[in-house]
XYZ file of C-alpha atoms in Angstrom:
108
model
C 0.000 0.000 0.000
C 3.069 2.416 0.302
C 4.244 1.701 -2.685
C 0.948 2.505 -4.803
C 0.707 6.037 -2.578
C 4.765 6.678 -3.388
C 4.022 6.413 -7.047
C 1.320 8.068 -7.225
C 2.468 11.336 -5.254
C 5.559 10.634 -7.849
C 3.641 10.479 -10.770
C 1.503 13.520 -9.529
C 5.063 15.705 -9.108
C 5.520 14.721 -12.537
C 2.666 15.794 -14.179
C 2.839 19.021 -12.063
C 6.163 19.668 -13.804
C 5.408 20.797 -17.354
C 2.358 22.681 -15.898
C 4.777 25.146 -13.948
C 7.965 25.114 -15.784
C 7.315 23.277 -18.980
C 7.705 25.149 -22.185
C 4.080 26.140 -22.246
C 3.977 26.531 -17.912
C 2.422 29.207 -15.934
C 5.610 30.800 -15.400
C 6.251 31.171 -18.915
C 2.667 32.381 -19.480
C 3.412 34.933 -16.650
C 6.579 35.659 -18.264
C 4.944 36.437 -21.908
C 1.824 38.450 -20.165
C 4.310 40.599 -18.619
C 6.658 41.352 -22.046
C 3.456 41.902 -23.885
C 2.117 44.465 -21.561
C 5.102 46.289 -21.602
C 4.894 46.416 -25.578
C 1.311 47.812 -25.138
C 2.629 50.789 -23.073
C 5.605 51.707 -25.332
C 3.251 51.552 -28.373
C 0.458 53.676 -26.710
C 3.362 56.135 -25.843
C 4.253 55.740 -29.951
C 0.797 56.072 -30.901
C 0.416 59.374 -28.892
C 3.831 60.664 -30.634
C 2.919 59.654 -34.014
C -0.405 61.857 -33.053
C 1.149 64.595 -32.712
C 3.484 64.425 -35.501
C 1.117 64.024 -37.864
C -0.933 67.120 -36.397
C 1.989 68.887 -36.439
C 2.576 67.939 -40.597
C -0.975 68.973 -41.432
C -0.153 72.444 -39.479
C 3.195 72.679 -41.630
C 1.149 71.748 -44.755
C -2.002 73.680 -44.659
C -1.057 76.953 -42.851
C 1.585 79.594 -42.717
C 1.751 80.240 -38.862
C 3.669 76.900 -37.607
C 6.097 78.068 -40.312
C 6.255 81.138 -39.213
C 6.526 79.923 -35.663
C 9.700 77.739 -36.877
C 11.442 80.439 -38.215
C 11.334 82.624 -35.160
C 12.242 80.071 -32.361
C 14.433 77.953 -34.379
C 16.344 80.226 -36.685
C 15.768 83.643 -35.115
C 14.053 84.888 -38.060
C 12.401 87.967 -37.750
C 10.032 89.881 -40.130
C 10.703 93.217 -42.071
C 10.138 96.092 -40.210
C 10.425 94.343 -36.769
C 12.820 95.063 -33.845
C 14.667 92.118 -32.096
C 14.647 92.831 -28.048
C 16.420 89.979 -25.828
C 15.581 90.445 -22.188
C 18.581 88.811 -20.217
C 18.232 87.698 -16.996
C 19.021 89.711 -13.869
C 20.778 87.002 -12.181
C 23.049 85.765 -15.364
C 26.499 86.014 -15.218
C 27.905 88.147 -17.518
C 31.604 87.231 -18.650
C 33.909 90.441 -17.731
C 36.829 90.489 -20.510
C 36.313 89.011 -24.006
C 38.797 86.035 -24.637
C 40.530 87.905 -26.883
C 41.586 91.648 -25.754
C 40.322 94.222 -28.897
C 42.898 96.448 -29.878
C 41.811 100.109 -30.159
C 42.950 101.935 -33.413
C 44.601 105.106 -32.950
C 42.487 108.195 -33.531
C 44.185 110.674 -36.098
């Protein structure tokens, strides 16, 4: 009688094996759910960038103020007739001598 309930809790711990680390096993199953909800987060974040990518084409395409925008903050155009004014920062540091010391011409 001993026997029959050794093999049995032996054949039972073998069957139990490819359930929880077989190739198809729950911890592989956990493993996979995990990977693929990470994938769904990095493609909702890609998804919301493509969004606005694409709004930001159709802005490009169709009207003039994103270009205009562009110009201004990312090659410091400015339009005819306008006046440039930078506002610097009270607490910058401002460098006292130039690298270089300019030489003064003579006056005649």
């Amino acid at each position: 009688m001993r026997l029959i309930a050794l093999s049995f809790a032996a054949l039972l711990l073998l069957i139990q094996y490819p359930l929880w680390l077989g190739k198809g096993g729950w911890l592989r199953v956990w493993e996979l759910d995990r990977q693929v909800s990470q994938v769904k987060a990095n493609n909702d974040k890609l998804k919301e960038r493509n969004g606005k990518l694409e709004s930001e084409v159709q802005d490009l395409k169709n009207g003039t103020d994103a270009v205009e925008e562009r110009a201004r903050f990312e090659l410091g155009m400015i339009k005819k007739n306008e006046i440039f004014v930078q506002i610097l920062d009270s607490n910058a540091v401002m460098p006292n001598k130039p690298d270089h010391p300019v030489q003064e011409t003579p006056k005649p």
